[in-house]
mmCIF file of C-alpha atoms in Angstrom:
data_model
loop_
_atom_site.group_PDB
_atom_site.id
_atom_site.type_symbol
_atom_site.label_atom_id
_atom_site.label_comp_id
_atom_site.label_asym_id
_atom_site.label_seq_id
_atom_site.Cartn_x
_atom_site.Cartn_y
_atom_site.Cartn_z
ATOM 1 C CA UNK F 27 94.847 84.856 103.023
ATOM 2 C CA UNK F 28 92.447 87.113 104.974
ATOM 3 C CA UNK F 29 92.512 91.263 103.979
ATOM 4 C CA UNK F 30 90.207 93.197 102.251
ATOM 5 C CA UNK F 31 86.435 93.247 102.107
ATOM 6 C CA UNK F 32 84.819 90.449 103.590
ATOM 7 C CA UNK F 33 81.160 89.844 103.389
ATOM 8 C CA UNK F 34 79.141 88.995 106.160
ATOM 9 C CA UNK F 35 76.949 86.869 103.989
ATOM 10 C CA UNK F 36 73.000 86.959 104.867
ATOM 11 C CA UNK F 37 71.680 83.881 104.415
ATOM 12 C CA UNK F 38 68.517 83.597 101.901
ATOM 13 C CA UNK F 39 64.755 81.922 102.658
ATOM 14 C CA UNK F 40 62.549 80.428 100.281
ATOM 15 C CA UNK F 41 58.925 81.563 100.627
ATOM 16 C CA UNK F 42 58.170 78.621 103.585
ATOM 17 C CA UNK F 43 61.210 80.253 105.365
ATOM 18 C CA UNK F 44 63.478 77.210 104.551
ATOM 19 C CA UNK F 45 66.992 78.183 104.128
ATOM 20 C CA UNK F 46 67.122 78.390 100.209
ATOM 21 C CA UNK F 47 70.724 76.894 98.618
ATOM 22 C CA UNK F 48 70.167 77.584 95.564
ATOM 23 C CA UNK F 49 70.228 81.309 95.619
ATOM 24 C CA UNK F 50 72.663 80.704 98.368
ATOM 25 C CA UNK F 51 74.772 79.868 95.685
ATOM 26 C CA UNK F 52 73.733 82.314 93.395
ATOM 27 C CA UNK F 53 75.085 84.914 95.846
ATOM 28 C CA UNK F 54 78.270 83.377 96.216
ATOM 29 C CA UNK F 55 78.778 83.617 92.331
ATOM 30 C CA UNK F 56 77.751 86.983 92.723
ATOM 31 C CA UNK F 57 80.277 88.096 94.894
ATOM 32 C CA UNK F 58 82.819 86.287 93.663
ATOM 33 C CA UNK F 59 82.387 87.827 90.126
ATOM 34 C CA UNK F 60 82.586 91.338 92.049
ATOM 35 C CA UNK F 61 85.661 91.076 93.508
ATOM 36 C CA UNK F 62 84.550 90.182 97.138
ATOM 37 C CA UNK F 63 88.336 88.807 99.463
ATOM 38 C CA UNK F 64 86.184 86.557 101.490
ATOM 39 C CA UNK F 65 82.838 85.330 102.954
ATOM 40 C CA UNK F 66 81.643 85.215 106.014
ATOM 41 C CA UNK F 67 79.092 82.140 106.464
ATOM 42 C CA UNK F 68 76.301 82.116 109.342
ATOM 43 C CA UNK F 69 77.450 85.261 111.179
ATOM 44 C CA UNK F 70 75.169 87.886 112.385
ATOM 45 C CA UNK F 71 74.235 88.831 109.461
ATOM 46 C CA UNK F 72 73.344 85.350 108.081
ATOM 47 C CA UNK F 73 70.619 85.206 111.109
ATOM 48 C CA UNK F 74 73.110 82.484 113.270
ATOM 49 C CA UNK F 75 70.555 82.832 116.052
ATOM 50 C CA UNK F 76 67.764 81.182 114.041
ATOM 51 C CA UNK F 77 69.065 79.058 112.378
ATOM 52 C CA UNK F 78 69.245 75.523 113.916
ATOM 53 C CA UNK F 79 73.132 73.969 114.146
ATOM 54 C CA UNK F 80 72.024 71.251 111.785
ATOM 55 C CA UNK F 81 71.330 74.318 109.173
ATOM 56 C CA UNK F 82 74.302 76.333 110.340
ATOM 57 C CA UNK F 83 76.273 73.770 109.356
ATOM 58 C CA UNK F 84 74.625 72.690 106.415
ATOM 59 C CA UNK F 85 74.766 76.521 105.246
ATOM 60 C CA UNK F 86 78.752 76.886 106.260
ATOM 61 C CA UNK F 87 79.276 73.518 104.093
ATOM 62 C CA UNK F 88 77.033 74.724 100.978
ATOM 63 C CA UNK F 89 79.101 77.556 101.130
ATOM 64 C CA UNK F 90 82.460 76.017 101.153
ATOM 65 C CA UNK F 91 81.525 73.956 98.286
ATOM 66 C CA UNK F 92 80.224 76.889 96.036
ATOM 67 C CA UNK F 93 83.598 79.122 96.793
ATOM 68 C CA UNK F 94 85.331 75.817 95.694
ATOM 69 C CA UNK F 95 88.957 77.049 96.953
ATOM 70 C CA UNK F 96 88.775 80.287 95.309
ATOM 71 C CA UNK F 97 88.603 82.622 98.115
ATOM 72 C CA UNK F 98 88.320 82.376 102.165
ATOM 73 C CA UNK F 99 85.505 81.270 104.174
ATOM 74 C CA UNK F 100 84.952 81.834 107.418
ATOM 75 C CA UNK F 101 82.599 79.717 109.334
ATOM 76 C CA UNK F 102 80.632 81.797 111.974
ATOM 77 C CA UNK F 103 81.121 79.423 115.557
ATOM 78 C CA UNK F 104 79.837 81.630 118.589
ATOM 79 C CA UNK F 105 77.735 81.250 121.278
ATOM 80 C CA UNK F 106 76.937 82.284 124.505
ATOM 81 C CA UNK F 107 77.032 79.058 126.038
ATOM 82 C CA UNK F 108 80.891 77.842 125.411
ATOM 83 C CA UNK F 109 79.934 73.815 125.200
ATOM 84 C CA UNK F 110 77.851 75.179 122.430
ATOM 85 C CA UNK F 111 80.518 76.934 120.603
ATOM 86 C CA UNK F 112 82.929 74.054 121.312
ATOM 87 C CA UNK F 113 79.834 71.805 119.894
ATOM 88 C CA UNK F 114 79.715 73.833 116.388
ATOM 89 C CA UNK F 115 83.909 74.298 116.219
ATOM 90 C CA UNK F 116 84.306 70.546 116.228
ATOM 91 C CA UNK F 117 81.666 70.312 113.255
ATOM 92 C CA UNK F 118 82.835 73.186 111.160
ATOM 93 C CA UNK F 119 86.342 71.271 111.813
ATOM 94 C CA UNK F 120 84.859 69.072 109.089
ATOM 95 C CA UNK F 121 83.089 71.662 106.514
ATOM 96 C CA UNK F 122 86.277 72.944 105.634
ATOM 97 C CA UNK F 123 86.479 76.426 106.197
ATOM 98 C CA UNK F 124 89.229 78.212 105.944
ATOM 99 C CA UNK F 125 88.861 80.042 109.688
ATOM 100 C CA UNK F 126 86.066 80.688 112.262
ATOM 101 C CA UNK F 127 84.494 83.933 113.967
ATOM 102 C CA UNK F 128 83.401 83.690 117.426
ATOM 103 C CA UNK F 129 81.484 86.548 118.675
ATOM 104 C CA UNK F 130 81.633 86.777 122.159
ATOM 105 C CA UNK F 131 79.280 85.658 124.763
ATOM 106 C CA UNK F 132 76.164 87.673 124.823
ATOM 107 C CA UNK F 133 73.691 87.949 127.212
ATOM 108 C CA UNK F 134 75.800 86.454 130.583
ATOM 109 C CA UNK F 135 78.270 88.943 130.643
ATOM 110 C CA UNK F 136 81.168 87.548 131.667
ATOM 111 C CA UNK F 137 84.415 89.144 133.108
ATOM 112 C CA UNK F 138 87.727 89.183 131.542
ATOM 113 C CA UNK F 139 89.112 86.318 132.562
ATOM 114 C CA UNK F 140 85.372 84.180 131.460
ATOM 115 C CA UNK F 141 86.145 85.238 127.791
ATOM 116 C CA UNK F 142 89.883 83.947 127.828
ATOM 117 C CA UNK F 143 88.640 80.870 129.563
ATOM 118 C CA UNK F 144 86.072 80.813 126.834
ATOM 119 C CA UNK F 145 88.106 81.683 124.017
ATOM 120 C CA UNK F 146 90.924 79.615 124.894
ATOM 121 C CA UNK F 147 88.574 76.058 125.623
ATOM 122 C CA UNK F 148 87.010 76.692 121.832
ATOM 123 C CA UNK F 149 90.594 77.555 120.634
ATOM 124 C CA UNK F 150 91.676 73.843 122.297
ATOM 125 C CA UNK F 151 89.473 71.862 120.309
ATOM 126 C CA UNK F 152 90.985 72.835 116.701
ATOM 127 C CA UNK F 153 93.504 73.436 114.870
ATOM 128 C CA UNK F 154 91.708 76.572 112.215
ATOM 129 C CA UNK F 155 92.318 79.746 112.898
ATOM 130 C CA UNK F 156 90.186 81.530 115.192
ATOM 131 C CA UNK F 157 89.022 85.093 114.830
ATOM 132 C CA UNK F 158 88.008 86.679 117.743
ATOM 133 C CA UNK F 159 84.709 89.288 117.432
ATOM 134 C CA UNK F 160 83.848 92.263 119.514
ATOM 135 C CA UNK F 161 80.763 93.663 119.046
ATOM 136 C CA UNK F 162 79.646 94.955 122.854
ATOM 137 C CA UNK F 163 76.266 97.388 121.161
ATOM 138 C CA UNK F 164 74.468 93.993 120.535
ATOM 139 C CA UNK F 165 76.196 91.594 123.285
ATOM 140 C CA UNK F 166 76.669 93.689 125.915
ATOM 141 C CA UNK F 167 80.457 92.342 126.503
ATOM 142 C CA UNK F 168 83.231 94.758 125.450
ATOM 143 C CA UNK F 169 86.599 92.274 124.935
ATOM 144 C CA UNK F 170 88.887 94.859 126.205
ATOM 145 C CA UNK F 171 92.467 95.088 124.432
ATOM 146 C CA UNK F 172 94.423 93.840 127.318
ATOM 147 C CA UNK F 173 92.363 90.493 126.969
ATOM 148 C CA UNK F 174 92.954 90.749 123.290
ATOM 149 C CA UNK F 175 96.733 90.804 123.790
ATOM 150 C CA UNK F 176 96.029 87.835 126.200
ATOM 151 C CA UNK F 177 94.047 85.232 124.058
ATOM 152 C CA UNK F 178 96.438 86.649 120.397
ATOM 153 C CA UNK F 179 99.367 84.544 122.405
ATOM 154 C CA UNK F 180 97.417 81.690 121.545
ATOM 155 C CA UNK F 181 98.561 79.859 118.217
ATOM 156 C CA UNK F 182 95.493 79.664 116.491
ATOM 157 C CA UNK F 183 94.098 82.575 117.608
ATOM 158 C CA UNK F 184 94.838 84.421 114.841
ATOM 159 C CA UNK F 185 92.691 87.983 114.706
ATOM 160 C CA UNK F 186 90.336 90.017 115.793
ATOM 161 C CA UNK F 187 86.688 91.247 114.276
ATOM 162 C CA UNK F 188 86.607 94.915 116.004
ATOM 163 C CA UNK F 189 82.698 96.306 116.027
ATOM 164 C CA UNK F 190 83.444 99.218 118.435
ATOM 165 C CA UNK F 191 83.337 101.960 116.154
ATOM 166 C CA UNK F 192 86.034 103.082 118.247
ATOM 167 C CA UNK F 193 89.523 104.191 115.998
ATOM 168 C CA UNK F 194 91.437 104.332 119.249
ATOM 169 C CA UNK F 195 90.749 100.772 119.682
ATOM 170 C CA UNK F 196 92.852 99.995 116.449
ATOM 171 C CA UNK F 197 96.226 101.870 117.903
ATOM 172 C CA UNK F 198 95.606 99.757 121.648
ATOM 173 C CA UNK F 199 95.168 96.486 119.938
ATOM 174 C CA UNK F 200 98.160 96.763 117.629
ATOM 175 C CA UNK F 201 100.313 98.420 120.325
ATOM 176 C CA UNK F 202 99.523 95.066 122.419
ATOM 177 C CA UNK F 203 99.649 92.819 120.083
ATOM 178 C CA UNK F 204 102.560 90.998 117.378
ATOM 179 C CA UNK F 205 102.372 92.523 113.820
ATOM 180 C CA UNK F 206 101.435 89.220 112.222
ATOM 181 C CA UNK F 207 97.728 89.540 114.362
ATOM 182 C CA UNK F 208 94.807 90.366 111.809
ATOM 183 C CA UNK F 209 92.257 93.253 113.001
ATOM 184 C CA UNK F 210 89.205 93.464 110.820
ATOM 185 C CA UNK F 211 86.895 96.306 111.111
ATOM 186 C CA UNK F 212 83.388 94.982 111.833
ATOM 187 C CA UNK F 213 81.709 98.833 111.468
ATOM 188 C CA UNK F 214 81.483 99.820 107.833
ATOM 189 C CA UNK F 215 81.360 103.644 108.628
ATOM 190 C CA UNK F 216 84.501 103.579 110.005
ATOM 191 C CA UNK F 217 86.236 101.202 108.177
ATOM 192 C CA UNK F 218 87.651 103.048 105.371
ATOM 193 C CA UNK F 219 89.640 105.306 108.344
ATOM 194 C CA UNK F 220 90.424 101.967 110.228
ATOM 195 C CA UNK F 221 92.316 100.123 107.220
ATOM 196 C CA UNK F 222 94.044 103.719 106.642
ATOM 197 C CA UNK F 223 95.184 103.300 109.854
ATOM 198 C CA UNK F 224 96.573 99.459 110.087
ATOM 199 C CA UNK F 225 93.925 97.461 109.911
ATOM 200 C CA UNK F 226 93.797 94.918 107.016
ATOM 201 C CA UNK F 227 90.372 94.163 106.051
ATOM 202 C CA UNK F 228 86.611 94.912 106.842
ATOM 203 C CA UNK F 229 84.139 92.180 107.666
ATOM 204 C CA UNK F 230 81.120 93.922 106.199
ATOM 205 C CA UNK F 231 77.185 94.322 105.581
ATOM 206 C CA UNK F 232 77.707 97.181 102.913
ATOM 207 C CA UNK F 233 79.065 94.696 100.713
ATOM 208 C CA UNK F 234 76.125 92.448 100.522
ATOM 209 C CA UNK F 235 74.799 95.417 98.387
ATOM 210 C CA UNK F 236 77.609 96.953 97.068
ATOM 211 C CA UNK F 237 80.486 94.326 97.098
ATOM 212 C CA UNK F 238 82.661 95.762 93.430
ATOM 213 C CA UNK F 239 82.892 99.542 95.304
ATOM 214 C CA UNK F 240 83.877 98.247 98.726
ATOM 215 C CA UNK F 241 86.743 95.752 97.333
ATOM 216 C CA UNK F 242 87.730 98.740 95.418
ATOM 217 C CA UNK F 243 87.774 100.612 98.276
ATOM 218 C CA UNK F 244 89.474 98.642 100.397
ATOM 219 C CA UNK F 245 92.206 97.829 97.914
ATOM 220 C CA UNK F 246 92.930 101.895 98.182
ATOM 221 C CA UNK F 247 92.701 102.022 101.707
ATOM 222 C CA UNK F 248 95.026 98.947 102.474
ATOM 223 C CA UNK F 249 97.635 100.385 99.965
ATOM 224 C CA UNK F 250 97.522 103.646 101.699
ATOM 225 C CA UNK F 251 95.549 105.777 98.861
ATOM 226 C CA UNK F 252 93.295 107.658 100.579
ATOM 227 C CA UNK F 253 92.524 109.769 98.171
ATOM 228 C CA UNK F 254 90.898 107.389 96.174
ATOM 229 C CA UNK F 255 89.303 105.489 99.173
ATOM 230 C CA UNK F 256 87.667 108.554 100.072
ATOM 231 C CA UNK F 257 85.986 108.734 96.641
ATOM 232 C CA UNK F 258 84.628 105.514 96.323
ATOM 233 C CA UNK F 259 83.523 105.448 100.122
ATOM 234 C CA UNK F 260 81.693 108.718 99.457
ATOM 235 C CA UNK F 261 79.312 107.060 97.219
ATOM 236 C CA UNK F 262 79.014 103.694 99.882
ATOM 237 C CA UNK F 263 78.653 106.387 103.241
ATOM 238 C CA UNK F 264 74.536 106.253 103.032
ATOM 239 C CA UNK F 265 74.732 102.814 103.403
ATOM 240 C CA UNK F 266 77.245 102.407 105.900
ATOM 241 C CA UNK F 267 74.714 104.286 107.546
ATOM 242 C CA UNK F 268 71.317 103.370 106.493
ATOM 243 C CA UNK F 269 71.458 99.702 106.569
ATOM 244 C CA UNK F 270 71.381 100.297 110.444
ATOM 245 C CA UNK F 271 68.009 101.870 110.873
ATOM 246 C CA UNK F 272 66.432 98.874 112.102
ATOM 247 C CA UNK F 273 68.619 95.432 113.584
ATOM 248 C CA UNK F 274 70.756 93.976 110.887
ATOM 249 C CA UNK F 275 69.903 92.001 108.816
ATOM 250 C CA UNK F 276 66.404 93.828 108.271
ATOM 251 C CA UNK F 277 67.467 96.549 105.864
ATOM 252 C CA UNK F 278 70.670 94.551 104.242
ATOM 253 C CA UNK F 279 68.175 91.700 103.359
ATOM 254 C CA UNK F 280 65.298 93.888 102.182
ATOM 255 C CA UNK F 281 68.304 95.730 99.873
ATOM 256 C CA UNK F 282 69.570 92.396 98.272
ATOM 257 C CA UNK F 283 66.234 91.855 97.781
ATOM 258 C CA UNK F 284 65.364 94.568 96.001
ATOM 259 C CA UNK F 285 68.567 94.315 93.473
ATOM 260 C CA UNK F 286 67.163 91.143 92.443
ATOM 261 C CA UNK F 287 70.038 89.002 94.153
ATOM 262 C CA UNK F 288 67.424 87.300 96.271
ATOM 263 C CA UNK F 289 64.006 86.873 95.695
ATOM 264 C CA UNK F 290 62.815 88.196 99.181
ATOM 265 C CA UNK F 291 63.663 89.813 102.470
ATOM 266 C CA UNK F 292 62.027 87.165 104.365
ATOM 267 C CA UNK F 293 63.624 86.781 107.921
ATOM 268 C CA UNK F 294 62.836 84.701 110.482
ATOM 269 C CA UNK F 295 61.159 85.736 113.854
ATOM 270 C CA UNK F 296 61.465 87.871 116.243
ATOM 271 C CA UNK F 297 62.776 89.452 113.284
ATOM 272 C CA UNK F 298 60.636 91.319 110.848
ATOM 273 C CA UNK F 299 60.639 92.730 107.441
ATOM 274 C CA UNK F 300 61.454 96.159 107.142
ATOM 275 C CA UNK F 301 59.301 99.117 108.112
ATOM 276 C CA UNK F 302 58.085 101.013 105.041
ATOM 277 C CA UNK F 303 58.778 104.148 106.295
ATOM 278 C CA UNK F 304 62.330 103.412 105.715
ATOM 279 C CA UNK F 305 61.688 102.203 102.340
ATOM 280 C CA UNK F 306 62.570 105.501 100.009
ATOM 281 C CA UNK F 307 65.492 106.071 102.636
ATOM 282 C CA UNK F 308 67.660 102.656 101.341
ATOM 283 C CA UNK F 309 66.256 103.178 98.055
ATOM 284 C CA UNK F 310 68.407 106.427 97.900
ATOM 285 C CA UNK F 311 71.006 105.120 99.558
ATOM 286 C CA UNK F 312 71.293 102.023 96.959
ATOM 287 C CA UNK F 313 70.945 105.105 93.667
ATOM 288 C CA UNK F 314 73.813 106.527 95.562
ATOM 289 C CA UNK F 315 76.091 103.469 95.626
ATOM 290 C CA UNK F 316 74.826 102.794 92.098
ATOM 291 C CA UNK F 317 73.327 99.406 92.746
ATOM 292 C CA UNK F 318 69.456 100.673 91.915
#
C-alpha cells in the first residue's frame, strides 16, 4: 500500500489565515490526477505546529474524505510531549487514515530508551500502522538504527520516514531490520539514490510542485532503472535543493502558489512569506522542472 512518491501535503490559508478546504481539496484532485502514491496530511510541511488539534484533525479528516479510498493517507500524529501524541493517535483512530507519521520528540531530547518508551506508549493505543520519522536537523534527536531495529519488533510499527540525508543510514536500517519494514526517504536530494538502493518510497516536498516527474521518477528508481531516474531527477535536482533556502514550508508554499494551485503563500507565524531575494532563484528552479 505505501511505495513511491508521497506528498507531504502543505496545508492552504484563506486570506484571514483560516485553514481553506476548499482548495484543500482542489490539491488533492491535483495530485491525484498526477500520479501522486500517497498523501501525507498535517506533517511538517502542512505547518502541524500551528495548527490547533481541533484543525489538525479537521484537515487529516477533509483529506481522507477527498482521497475517497483511492490512494493512502497518512495522518501526521507527533509531538514532543507523548500524552499529546497519544491525544491526536486516538482521534486520527477515527478519521480514517490509512497510517500515521510520528516525528520524534523535538526540543527535550530524549535518550534512546525515551523514544522507544515514547514510540511504543503511542504504538499501544492503536491498531494503524505507525511510521516512525527521523529528522534530527530540525528536532535535534537522531533515532539511531539500533533503536529503529528495537521499536520495528513492534506489530504496528510498520516503517520508518529517514530525513538524515545520510545513504549509509539506508544499509544499517535494513541490515537491522525484517525485509517486510518500509524506509521512506524524507530528503528529496537524496532520494532518487536511496530508492536505488532499497528503499521503497519518498515522503516528499518536491512533489507539492512537481508531483507527475517525481512519481515518474520514483517508479524508475523502485524498479531499478536508473538510467531513466537519473533523467527525470535531473530536471527536479534545483528543487530538491532550492525549496530549502529558507524553513520549509516557506519556499514550497510560495511555489504552489505561484503555479496557481493555491491562491497564496500565506503561512502562519513565526513563519513568514518568502524573502524576495530568493524569488528569481525558485522561479528557475520551477522552468527547470517544467511547472512555470
Amino acid at each position: 500500500m505505501f511505495s513511491g512518491s508521497i506528498v507531504a501535503l502543505v496545508t492552504p490559508f484563506n486570506d484571514n489565515g483560516d485553514v481553506d478546504y476548499q482548495q484543500l481539496e482542489q490539491l488533492v484532485e491535483f495530485h491525484i490526477q498526477q500520479g501522486t502514491d500517497g498523501i501525507v496530511a498535517v506533517g511538517t510541511t502542512g505547518e502541524s505546529t500551528t495548527l490547533s488539534h481541533d484543525e489538525h484533525i479537521e484537515v487529516v479528516r477533509k483529506v481522507v474524505s477527498f482521497v475517497d479510498g483511492r490512494i493512502p493517507v497518512i495522518g501526521g500524529n507527533g509531538s514532543n510531549s507523548t500524552a499529546e501524541a497519544i491525544e491526536l493517535t486516538k482521534r486520527l483512530n477515527e478519521c480514517g487514515v490509512d497510517a500515521m507519521l510520528g516525528v520524534t520528540p523535538y526540543y527535550n531530547k530524549p535518550p534512546q530508551r525515551g523514544l522507544v518508551a515514547h514510540y511504543k506508549a503511542i504504538a499501544a493505543v492503536t491498531e494503524i500502522p505507525q511510521i516512525l520519522y527521523n529528522v534530527p536537523g530540525r528536532t535535534q534527536c537522531d533515532l539511531l538504527p539500533e533503536t529503529v531495529a528495537e521499536l520495528s519488533k513492534v506489530k504496528n510499527i510498520i516503517g520508518i520516514k529517514e530525513a538524515t540525508g545520510n545513504l549509509s543510514r539506508l544499509s544499517e536500517i535494513k541490515a537491522l531490520c525484517d525485509d517486510d519494514f518500509l524506509l521512506f526517504s524524507g530528503d528529496d536530494d537524496t532520494g532518487m539514490e536511496f530508492m536505488l538502493q532499497g528503499g521503497h518510497g519518498v515522503i516528499s516536498v518536491t512533489n507539492n510542485v512537481a508531483p507527475k516527474l517525481m512519481s515518474e521518477m520514483c517508479r524508475h528508481a523502485l524498479a531499478g532503472e536508473r538510467a531513466e531516474a537519473e533523467a527525470i531527477n535531473s530536471k527536479l535536482q534545483a528543487l530538491h535543493t532550492d525549496l530549502f533556502v529558507e524553513a520549509n514550508p516557506i519556499p514550497v508554499k510560495w511555489c504552489v502558489a505561484q503555479m496557481g494551485a493555491i491562491s497564496n503563500g500565506k503561512l502562519r507565524l513565526p513563519l513568514v512569506e518568502l524573502s524576495s531575494e530568493y524569488h528569481e532563484l525558485l522561479k528557475s528552479a520551477m522552468q527547470k522542472a517544467q511547472v512555470l
